[in-house]
mmCIF file of C-alpha atoms in Angstrom:
data_model
loop_
_atom_site.group_PDB
_atom_site.id
_atom_site.type_symbol
_atom_site.label_atom_id
_atom_site.label_comp_id
_atom_site.label_asym_id
_atom_site.label_seq_id
_atom_site.Cartn_x
_atom_site.Cartn_y
_atom_site.Cartn_z
ATOM 1 C CA ASP A 1 4.682 -14.652 -16.132
ATOM 2 C CA GLY A 2 7.547 -14.845 -13.626
ATOM 3 C CA GLY A 3 8.560 -11.911 -11.524
ATOM 4 C CA ILE A 4 8.491 -10.012 -8.271
ATOM 5 C CA THR A 5 5.449 -8.136 -7.066
ATOM 6 C CA GLN A 6 5.284 -5.529 -4.346
ATOM 7 C CA SER A 7 2.211 -4.038 -2.761
ATOM 8 C CA PRO A 8 0.950 -1.506 -2.214
ATOM 9 C CA LYS A 9 2.543 0.848 -4.735
ATOM 10 C CA TYR A 10 1.964 3.832 -2.436
ATOM 11 C CA LEU A 11 1.578 3.708 1.347
ATOM 12 C CA PHE A 12 0.928 6.416 3.893
ATOM 13 C CA ARG A 13 1.791 6.017 7.555
ATOM 14 C CA LYS A 14 0.749 8.072 10.517
ATOM 15 C CA GLU A 15 3.159 8.810 13.336
ATOM 16 C CA GLY A 16 3.491 5.854 15.737
ATOM 17 C CA GLN A 17 1.946 3.357 13.336
ATOM 18 C CA ASN A 18 3.427 0.084 12.114
ATOM 19 C CA VAL A 19 2.969 -0.755 8.438
ATOM 20 C CA THR A 20 3.764 -3.895 6.452
ATOM 21 C CA LEU A 21 5.039 -3.962 2.881
ATOM 22 C CA SER A 22 4.387 -7.072 0.838
ATOM 23 C CA CYS A 23 6.876 -8.809 -1.480
ATOM 24 C CA GLU A 24 6.085 -11.959 -3.448
ATOM 25 C CA GLN A 25 8.176 -13.773 -6.064
ATOM 26 C CA ASN A 26 7.361 -16.705 -8.344
ATOM 27 C CA LEU A 27 10.902 -17.144 -9.674
ATOM 28 C CA ASN A 28 11.636 -19.977 -7.217
ATOM 29 C CA HIS A 29 14.585 -17.982 -5.872
ATOM 30 C CA ASP A 30 16.020 -18.956 -2.509
ATOM 31 C CA ALA A 31 17.282 -15.511 -1.515
ATOM 32 C CA MET A 32 15.250 -12.359 -0.989
ATOM 33 C CA TYR A 33 16.232 -8.840 0.025
ATOM 34 C CA TRP A 34 14.833 -5.514 1.163
ATOM 35 C CA TYR A 35 16.468 -2.214 0.228
ATOM 36 C CA ARG A 36 15.702 1.383 1.011
ATOM 37 C CA GLN A 37 16.344 4.180 -1.522
ATOM 38 C CA ASP A 38 16.347 7.848 -0.604
ATOM 39 C CA PRO A 39 16.319 10.654 -3.206
ATOM 40 C CA GLY A 40 19.641 10.937 -5.025
ATOM 41 C CA GLN A 41 21.100 7.985 -3.173
ATOM 42 C CA GLY A 42 21.909 4.415 -3.969
ATOM 43 C CA LEU A 43 20.247 1.423 -2.394
ATOM 44 C CA ARG A 44 20.920 0.445 1.209
ATOM 45 C CA LEU A 45 20.301 -3.080 2.456
ATOM 46 C CA ILE A 46 17.769 -3.469 5.276
ATOM 47 C CA TYR A 47 17.385 -7.255 5.642
ATOM 48 C CA TYR A 48 18.069 -10.337 3.567
ATOM 49 C CA SER A 49 17.103 -13.989 3.708
ATOM 50 C CA GLN A 50 18.920 -16.865 2.059
ATOM 51 C CA ILE A 51 16.477 -19.616 3.035
ATOM 52 C CA VAL A 52 13.051 -20.019 4.584
ATOM 53 C CA ASN A 53 12.853 -19.299 8.332
ATOM 54 C CA ASP A 54 16.226 -17.543 8.314
ATOM 55 C CA PHE A 55 17.173 -13.907 7.773
ATOM 56 C CA GLN A 56 20.021 -11.511 8.550
ATOM 57 C CA LYS A 57 20.261 -7.806 9.273
ATOM 58 C CA GLY A 58 21.659 -5.566 6.609
ATOM 59 C CA ASP A 59 23.288 -2.179 7.047
ATOM 60 C CA ILE A 60 20.213 -0.259 8.257
ATOM 61 C CA ALA A 61 17.971 -2.795 10.060
ATOM 62 C CA GLU A 62 17.032 -0.624 13.047
ATOM 63 C CA GLY A 63 13.294 0.103 13.113
ATOM 64 C CA TYR A 64 12.450 -2.675 10.648
ATOM 65 C CA SER A 65 11.425 -6.329 11.002
ATOM 66 C CA VAL A 66 10.914 -9.194 8.543
ATOM 67 C CA SER A 67 9.696 -12.771 8.387
ATOM 68 C CA ARG A 68 10.321 -15.581 5.899
ATOM 69 C CA GLU A 69 7.733 -18.272 6.486
ATOM 70 C CA LYS A 70 7.374 -19.167 2.816
ATOM 71 C CA LYS A 71 9.933 -19.285 0.021
ATOM 72 C CA GLU A 72 7.935 -16.929 -2.179
ATOM 73 C CA SER A 73 7.134 -14.283 0.431
ATOM 74 C CA PHE A 74 9.285 -11.814 2.397
ATOM 75 C CA PRO A 75 7.182 -9.090 4.076
ATOM 76 C CA LEU A 76 8.809 -6.037 5.660
ATOM 77 C CA THR A 77 7.320 -4.237 8.655
ATOM 78 C CA VAL A 78 8.281 -0.634 9.235
ATOM 79 C CA THR A 79 7.809 -0.062 12.960
ATOM 80 C CA SER A 80 7.213 3.120 14.889
ATOM 81 C CA ALA A 81 10.847 2.883 16.034
ATOM 82 C CA GLN A 82 11.948 3.902 12.519
ATOM 83 C CA LYS A 83 12.128 7.668 12.893
ATOM 84 C CA ASN A 84 12.557 8.596 9.248
ATOM 85 C CA PRO A 85 10.678 5.989 7.215
ATOM 86 C CA THR A 86 9.730 8.112 4.198
ATOM 87 C CA ALA A 87 11.543 6.445 1.292
ATOM 88 C CA PHE A 88 11.221 4.149 -1.720
ATOM 89 C CA TYR A 89 11.374 0.478 -0.653
ATOM 90 C CA LEU A 90 12.604 -2.173 -3.059
ATOM 91 C CA CYS A 91 12.403 -5.924 -2.760
ATOM 92 C CA ALA A 92 14.728 -8.205 -4.724
ATOM 93 C CA SER A 93 15.379 -11.903 -5.135
ATOM 94 C CA SER A 94 18.187 -14.044 -6.479
ATOM 95 C CA GLU A 95 19.071 -17.640 -7.207
ATOM 96 C CA ALA A 96 22.210 -18.650 -5.330
ATOM 97 C CA TYR A 97 24.520 -15.653 -5.554
ATOM 98 C CA ASN A 98 24.659 -12.234 -7.076
ATOM 99 C CA GLU A 99 22.257 -11.486 -9.897
ATOM 100 C CA GLN A 100 19.471 -9.787 -8.018
ATOM 101 C CA PHE A 101 16.182 -8.954 -9.693
ATOM 102 C CA PHE A 102 14.009 -6.189 -8.334
ATOM 103 C CA GLY A 103 10.319 -5.566 -7.873
ATOM 104 C CA PRO A 104 8.565 -2.309 -8.817
ATOM 105 C CA GLY A 105 8.892 -0.760 -5.354
ATOM 106 C CA THR A 106 6.646 0.743 -2.671
ATOM 107 C CA ARG A 107 6.748 4.444 -1.912
ATOM 108 C CA LEU A 108 6.139 5.054 1.804
ATOM 109 C CA THR A 109 5.246 8.499 3.077
ATOM 110 C CA VAL A 110 4.801 9.544 6.689
ATOM 111 C CA LEU A 111 1.919 11.942 7.252
ATOM 112 C CA GLN B 1 35.117 7.101 2.338
ATOM 113 C CA LYS B 2 32.351 5.153 0.620
ATOM 114 C CA GLU B 3 33.189 1.689 -0.674
ATOM 115 C CA VAL B 4 31.744 2.587 -4.085
ATOM 116 C CA GLU B 5 31.876 6.078 -5.601
ATOM 117 C CA GLN B 6 29.719 7.157 -8.528
ATOM 118 C CA ASP B 7 29.264 10.662 -9.921
ATOM 119 C CA PRO B 8 25.556 11.488 -9.492
ATOM 120 C CA GLY B 9 25.517 13.821 -12.493
ATOM 121 C CA PRO B 10 23.187 14.877 -13.946
ATOM 122 C CA LEU B 11 24.664 13.991 -17.328
ATOM 123 C CA SER B 12 22.986 15.314 -20.472
ATOM 124 C CA VAL B 13 24.061 14.302 -23.995
ATOM 125 C CA PRO B 14 22.569 14.560 -27.499
ATOM 126 C CA GLU B 15 20.910 11.577 -29.124
ATOM 127 C CA GLY B 16 23.386 9.325 -30.914
ATOM 128 C CA ALA B 17 26.315 10.177 -28.644
ATOM 129 C CA ILE B 18 28.484 7.607 -26.890
ATOM 130 C CA VAL B 19 27.883 7.721 -23.153
ATOM 131 C CA SER B 20 30.467 6.713 -20.575
ATOM 132 C CA LEU B 21 29.390 5.994 -16.994
ATOM 133 C CA ASN B 22 31.901 5.110 -14.302
ATOM 134 C CA CYS B 23 32.350 3.873 -10.754
ATOM 135 C CA THR B 24 35.402 3.537 -8.560
ATOM 136 C CA TYR B 25 35.699 1.306 -5.550
ATOM 137 C CA SER B 26 38.049 0.796 -2.647
ATOM 138 C CA ASN B 27 37.584 -2.863 -1.689
ATOM 139 C CA SER B 28 39.868 -5.121 -3.723
ATOM 140 C CA ALA B 29 37.807 -8.153 -2.646
ATOM 141 C CA PHE B 30 34.957 -7.213 -5.002
ATOM 142 C CA GLN B 31 34.689 -9.803 -7.774
ATOM 143 C CA TYR B 32 31.180 -9.420 -9.201
ATOM 144 C CA PHE B 33 30.132 -6.209 -10.941
ATOM 145 C CA MET B 34 26.718 -5.159 -12.152
ATOM 146 C CA TRP B 35 25.020 -2.247 -13.845
ATOM 147 C CA TYR B 36 21.355 -1.519 -13.252
ATOM 148 C CA ARG B 37 19.082 0.932 -15.075
ATOM 149 C CA GLN B 38 16.328 2.593 -13.096
ATOM 150 C CA TYR B 39 13.555 4.635 -14.641
ATOM 151 C CA SER B 40 11.833 7.233 -12.472
ATOM 152 C CA ARG B 41 9.659 5.658 -9.767
ATOM 153 C CA LYS B 42 10.448 2.113 -10.958
ATOM 154 C CA GLY B 43 12.548 -0.760 -9.669
ATOM 155 C CA PRO B 44 16.107 -1.198 -11.013
ATOM 156 C CA GLU B 45 16.553 -3.439 -14.052
ATOM 157 C CA LEU B 46 19.707 -5.524 -14.431
ATOM 158 C CA LEU B 47 21.617 -4.475 -17.568
ATOM 159 C CA MET B 48 25.031 -6.068 -17.313
ATOM 160 C CA TYR B 49 26.725 -8.584 -15.036
ATOM 161 C CA THR B 50 30.441 -9.333 -15.135
ATOM 162 C CA TYR B 51 32.837 -11.385 -13.088
ATOM 163 C CA SER B 52 36.382 -10.177 -12.376
ATOM 164 C CA SER B 53 38.201 -8.134 -15.026
ATOM 165 C CA GLY B 54 37.497 -7.717 -18.715
ATOM 166 C CA ASN B 55 34.846 -6.536 -21.127
ATOM 167 C CA LYS B 56 31.327 -7.691 -21.825
ATOM 168 C CA GLU B 57 29.174 -6.491 -24.697
ATOM 169 C CA ASP B 58 25.402 -6.733 -25.131
ATOM 170 C CA GLY B 59 23.943 -4.824 -28.050
ATOM 171 C CA ARG B 60 24.638 -1.126 -27.584
ATOM 172 C CA PHE B 61 25.993 -1.657 -24.066
ATOM 173 C CA THR B 62 29.569 -2.528 -23.076
ATOM 174 C CA ALA B 63 30.733 -3.092 -19.510
ATOM 175 C CA GLN B 64 34.410 -2.868 -18.594
ATOM 176 C CA VAL B 65 36.115 -3.853 -15.365
ATOM 177 C CA ASP B 66 39.666 -2.822 -14.500
ATOM 178 C CA LYS B 67 40.460 -4.437 -11.173
ATOM 179 C CA SER B 68 44.014 -3.073 -11.091
ATOM 180 C CA SER B 69 42.599 0.459 -11.051
ATOM 181 C CA LYS B 70 39.448 -0.476 -9.109
ATOM 182 C CA TYR B 71 37.399 1.137 -11.854
ATOM 183 C CA ILE B 72 34.363 -0.030 -13.800
ATOM 184 C CA SER B 73 32.633 1.550 -16.788
ATOM 185 C CA LEU B 74 29.450 1.235 -18.785
ATOM 186 C CA PHE B 75 29.434 2.514 -22.381
ATOM 187 C CA ILE B 76 26.245 3.165 -24.311
ATOM 188 C CA ARG B 77 26.609 3.504 -28.084
ATOM 189 C CA ASP B 78 24.106 5.273 -30.341
ATOM 190 C CA SER B 79 22.282 6.610 -27.292
ATOM 191 C CA GLN B 80 18.506 6.966 -27.522
ATOM 192 C CA PRO B 81 16.035 9.120 -25.575
ATOM 193 C CA SER B 82 14.700 5.861 -24.085
ATOM 194 C CA ASP B 83 18.101 5.421 -22.409
ATOM 195 C CA SER B 84 17.300 8.409 -20.171
ATOM 196 C CA ALA B 85 17.324 6.956 -16.657
ATOM 197 C CA THR B 86 19.457 6.618 -13.541
ATOM 198 C CA TYR B 87 22.271 4.076 -13.868
ATOM 199 C CA LEU B 88 23.459 2.298 -10.740
ATOM 200 C CA CYS B 89 26.640 0.306 -10.404
ATOM 201 C CA ALA B 90 26.756 -2.512 -7.857
ATOM 202 C CA MET B 91 29.376 -4.996 -6.750
ATOM 203 C CA SER B 92 29.920 -7.819 -4.288
ATOM 204 C CA ARG B 93 32.518 -10.076 -2.730
ATOM 205 C CA PRO B 94 32.662 -13.867 -3.199
ATOM 206 C CA GLN B 95 32.181 -14.394 0.533
ATOM 207 C CA GLY B 96 28.779 -13.098 1.522
ATOM 208 C CA ALA B 97 28.377 -12.440 -2.159
ATOM 209 C CA GLN B 98 24.714 -11.724 -1.885
ATOM 210 C CA LYS B 99 25.352 -8.404 -0.151
ATOM 211 C CA LEU B 100 25.544 -5.961 -3.023
ATOM 212 C CA VAL B 101 27.115 -2.549 -2.480
ATOM 213 C CA PHE B 102 25.605 0.127 -4.702
ATOM 214 C CA GLY B 103 26.913 3.383 -6.062
ATOM 215 C CA GLN B 104 24.819 6.526 -5.703
ATOM 216 C CA GLY B 105 23.576 6.334 -9.283
ATOM 217 C CA THR B 106 24.129 8.667 -12.264
ATOM 218 C CA ARG B 107 21.124 10.445 -13.732
ATOM 219 C CA LEU B 108 21.404 10.438 -17.533
ATOM 220 C CA THR B 109 19.315 12.421 -20.024
ATOM 221 C CA ILE B 110 19.520 11.832 -23.793
ATOM 222 C CA ASN B 111 18.253 14.873 -25.690
ATOM 223 C CA PRO B 112 16.498 14.301 -29.056
#
């Protein structure tokens, strides 16, 4: 059963804490992406990776970090430098260009 | 001005109606156009994908692209309560084509 999985589904962060969101895909896609979605808004690109061991900043990368050590995995760390991290985080993947397929999302809340 | 503009709604129509959802854009370099459906608290699901201008039909869904007007549409025929969701348009350029630009999303409710 091919697809994209994200964990956890819900995550709570205390002030000053780093948290890591997991994204795994078994679609054999080269490219992976992280988006942030705020209520009533579209998706904004945080980071993307076209190949293993390479990634680029998106439009709102400040306060976030990523790694791409394996083709199937693209974890996102929300650092304490991100001042307003409460949002819905979506991971996506694609083969070559364009058609991006999304995971179920992680809802992060700051306590 | 945002690169992609989409009326957030909400839009409420009776079951069986034809629904028209639209986006306008400012960047003439966009060549790939997509529509995603997103149910509450779920990830977006790709509905339609088109390249350049023209129409594409898939069941009850039709996507139209008018590049001369920088305007794209999604039509839903015989709308069903299960179509109630937020619909997001997205588009990208050939160069750096993996960077999708999304509209704000339109919240649609189909009333039985």
